[in-house]
């Protein structure tokens, strides 16, 4: 897990709890998402881990 997205499993579970509590207070509009909150968080963390800025590409 740490190699995949940069966080430990216990940290990831705590992050999921925070996202769930924020998601409950959000007003739901539109159609429901296809991915679970855990999958959305995991994809976001993977993206942030692999995101390269233009400055790094010149190095």
JSON list of C-alpha atoms in Angstrom, two decimals:
[
{"chain": "A", "resi": 1, "resn": "UNK", "atom": "CA", "xyz": [0.00, 0.00, 0.00]},
{"chain": "A", "resi": 2, "resn": "UNK", "atom": "CA", "xyz": [2.77, 2.45, 0.90]},
{"chain": "A", "resi": 3, "resn": "UNK", "atom": "CA", "xyz": [4.57, 1.82, -2.37]},
{"chain": "A", "resi": 4, "resn": "UNK", "atom": "CA", "xyz": [1.36, 2.17, -4.37]},
{"chain": "A", "resi": 5, "resn": "UNK", "atom": "CA", "xyz": [0.02, 5.45, -3.01]},
{"chain": "A", "resi": 6, "resn": "UNK", "atom": "CA", "xyz": [2.54, 6.70, -0.45]},
{"chain": "A", "resi": 7, "resn": "UNK", "atom": "CA", "xyz": [0.55, 6.13, 2.76]},
{"chain": "A", "resi": 8, "resn": "UNK", "atom": "CA", "xyz": [0.37, 3.29, 5.23]},
{"chain": "A", "resi": 9, "resn": "UNK", "atom": "CA", "xyz": [-2.79, 1.17, 5.51]},
{"chain": "A", "resi": 10, "resn": "UNK", "atom": "CA", "xyz": [-3.71, 2.56, 8.95]},
{"chain": "A", "resi": 11, "resn": "UNK", "atom": "CA", "xyz": [-3.30, 6.12, 7.66]},
{"chain": "A", "resi": 12, "resn": "UNK", "atom": "CA", "xyz": [-5.42, 5.28, 4.62]},
{"chain": "A", "resi": 13, "resn": "UNK", "atom": "CA", "xyz": [-8.23, 3.93, 6.82]},
{"chain": "A", "resi": 14, "resn": "UNK", "atom": "CA", "xyz": [-8.17, 7.13, 8.89]},
{"chain": "A", "resi": 15, "resn": "UNK", "atom": "CA", "xyz": [-8.32, 9.17, 5.70]},
{"chain": "A", "resi": 16, "resn": "UNK", "atom": "CA", "xyz": [-11.33, 7.15, 4.55]},
{"chain": "A", "resi": 17, "resn": "UNK", "atom": "CA", "xyz": [-13.10, 7.90, 7.84]},
{"chain": "A", "resi": 18, "resn": "UNK", "atom": "CA", "xyz": [-12.51, 11.64, 7.36]},
{"chain": "A", "resi": 19, "resn": "UNK", "atom": "CA", "xyz": [-13.71, 11.52, 3.74]},
{"chain": "A", "resi": 20, "resn": "UNK", "atom": "CA", "xyz": [-16.82, 9.57, 4.77]},
{"chain": "A", "resi": 21, "resn": "UNK", "atom": "CA", "xyz": [-17.71, 12.12, 7.46]},
{"chain": "A", "resi": 22, "resn": "UNK", "atom": "CA", "xyz": [-17.30, 14.98, 4.95]},
{"chain": "A", "resi": 23, "resn": "UNK", "atom": "CA", "xyz": [-19.24, 13.08, 2.29]},
{"chain": "A", "resi": 24, "resn": "UNK", "atom": "CA", "xyz": [-22.22, 12.64, 4.63]},
{"chain": "A", "resi": 25, "resn": "UNK", "atom": "CA", "xyz": [-22.58, 16.40, 5.03]},
{"chain": "A", "resi": 26, "resn": "UNK", "atom": "CA", "xyz": [-22.33, 17.06, 1.28]},
{"chain": "A", "resi": 27, "resn": "UNK", "atom": "CA", "xyz": [-25.56, 17.80, -0.55]},
{"chain": "A", "resi": 28, "resn": "UNK", "atom": "CA", "xyz": [-26.10, 15.07, -3.14]},
{"chain": "A", "resi": 29, "resn": "UNK", "atom": "CA", "xyz": [-26.91, 16.28, -6.63]},
{"chain": "A", "resi": 30, "resn": "UNK", "atom": "CA", "xyz": [-26.64, 14.50, -9.94]},
{"chain": "A", "resi": 31, "resn": "UNK", "atom": "CA", "xyz": [-26.15, 10.82, -10.50]},
{"chain": "A", "resi": 32, "resn": "UNK", "atom": "CA", "xyz": [-24.24, 8.67, -8.03]},
{"chain": "A", "resi": 33, "resn": "UNK", "atom": "CA", "xyz": [-20.57, 7.95, -8.68]},
{"chain": "A", "resi": 34, "resn": "UNK", "atom": "CA", "xyz": [-19.40, 4.64, -10.08]},
{"chain": "A", "resi": 35, "resn": "UNK", "atom": "CA", "xyz": [-16.49, 4.28, -7.68]},
{"chain": "A", "resi": 36, "resn": "UNK", "atom": "CA", "xyz": [-16.60, 3.84, -3.93]},
{"chain": "A", "resi": 37, "resn": "UNK", "atom": "CA", "xyz": [-15.09, 6.51, -1.68]},
{"chain": "A", "resi": 38, "resn": "UNK", "atom": "CA", "xyz": [-12.16, 4.20, -0.96]},
{"chain": "A", "resi": 39, "resn": "UNK", "atom": "CA", "xyz": [-11.45, 3.77, -4.66]},
{"chain": "A", "resi": 40, "resn": "UNK", "atom": "CA", "xyz": [-11.75, 7.51, -5.29]},
{"chain": "A", "resi": 41, "resn": "UNK", "atom": "CA", "xyz": [-9.33, 8.27, -2.47]},
{"chain": "A", "resi": 42, "resn": "UNK", "atom": "CA", "xyz": [-6.89, 5.62, -3.67]},
{"chain": "A", "resi": 43, "resn": "UNK", "atom": "CA", "xyz": [-6.96, 6.96, -7.24]},
{"chain": "A", "resi": 44, "resn": "UNK", "atom": "CA", "xyz": [-6.40, 10.51, -5.97]},
{"chain": "A", "resi": 45, "resn": "UNK", "atom": "CA", "xyz": [-3.43, 9.46, -3.85]},
{"chain": "A", "resi": 46, "resn": "UNK", "atom": "CA", "xyz": [-1.92, 7.47, -6.72]},
{"chain": "A", "resi": 47, "resn": "UNK", "atom": "CA", "xyz": [-2.32, 10.47, -9.03]},
{"chain": "A", "resi": 48, "resn": "UNK", "atom": "CA", "xyz": [-0.70, 12.85, -6.54]},
{"chain": "A", "resi": 49, "resn": "UNK", "atom": "CA", "xyz": [2.15, 10.40, -6.00]},
{"chain": "A", "resi": 50, "resn": "UNK", "atom": "CA", "xyz": [2.88, 10.09, -9.72]},
{"chain": "A", "resi": 51, "resn": "UNK", "atom": "CA", "xyz": [2.13, 13.70, -10.70]},
{"chain": "A", "resi": 52, "resn": "UNK", "atom": "CA", "xyz": [5.11, 15.36, -12.32]},
{"chain": "A", "resi": 53, "resn": "UNK", "atom": "CA", "xyz": [5.43, 19.10, -12.69]},
{"chain": "A", "resi": 54, "resn": "UNK", "atom": "CA", "xyz": [7.05, 20.73, -15.68]},
{"chain": "A", "resi": 55, "resn": "UNK", "atom": "CA", "xyz": [10.07, 21.73, -13.58]},
{"chain": "A", "resi": 56, "resn": "UNK", "atom": "CA", "xyz": [10.81, 18.12, -12.66]},
{"chain": "A", "resi": 57, "resn": "UNK", "atom": "CA", "xyz": [10.66, 16.98, -16.27]},
{"chain": "A", "resi": 58, "resn": "UNK", "atom": "CA", "xyz": [13.57, 19.27, -17.15]},
{"chain": "A", "resi": 59, "resn": "UNK", "atom": "CA", "xyz": [15.82, 17.74, -14.51]}
]
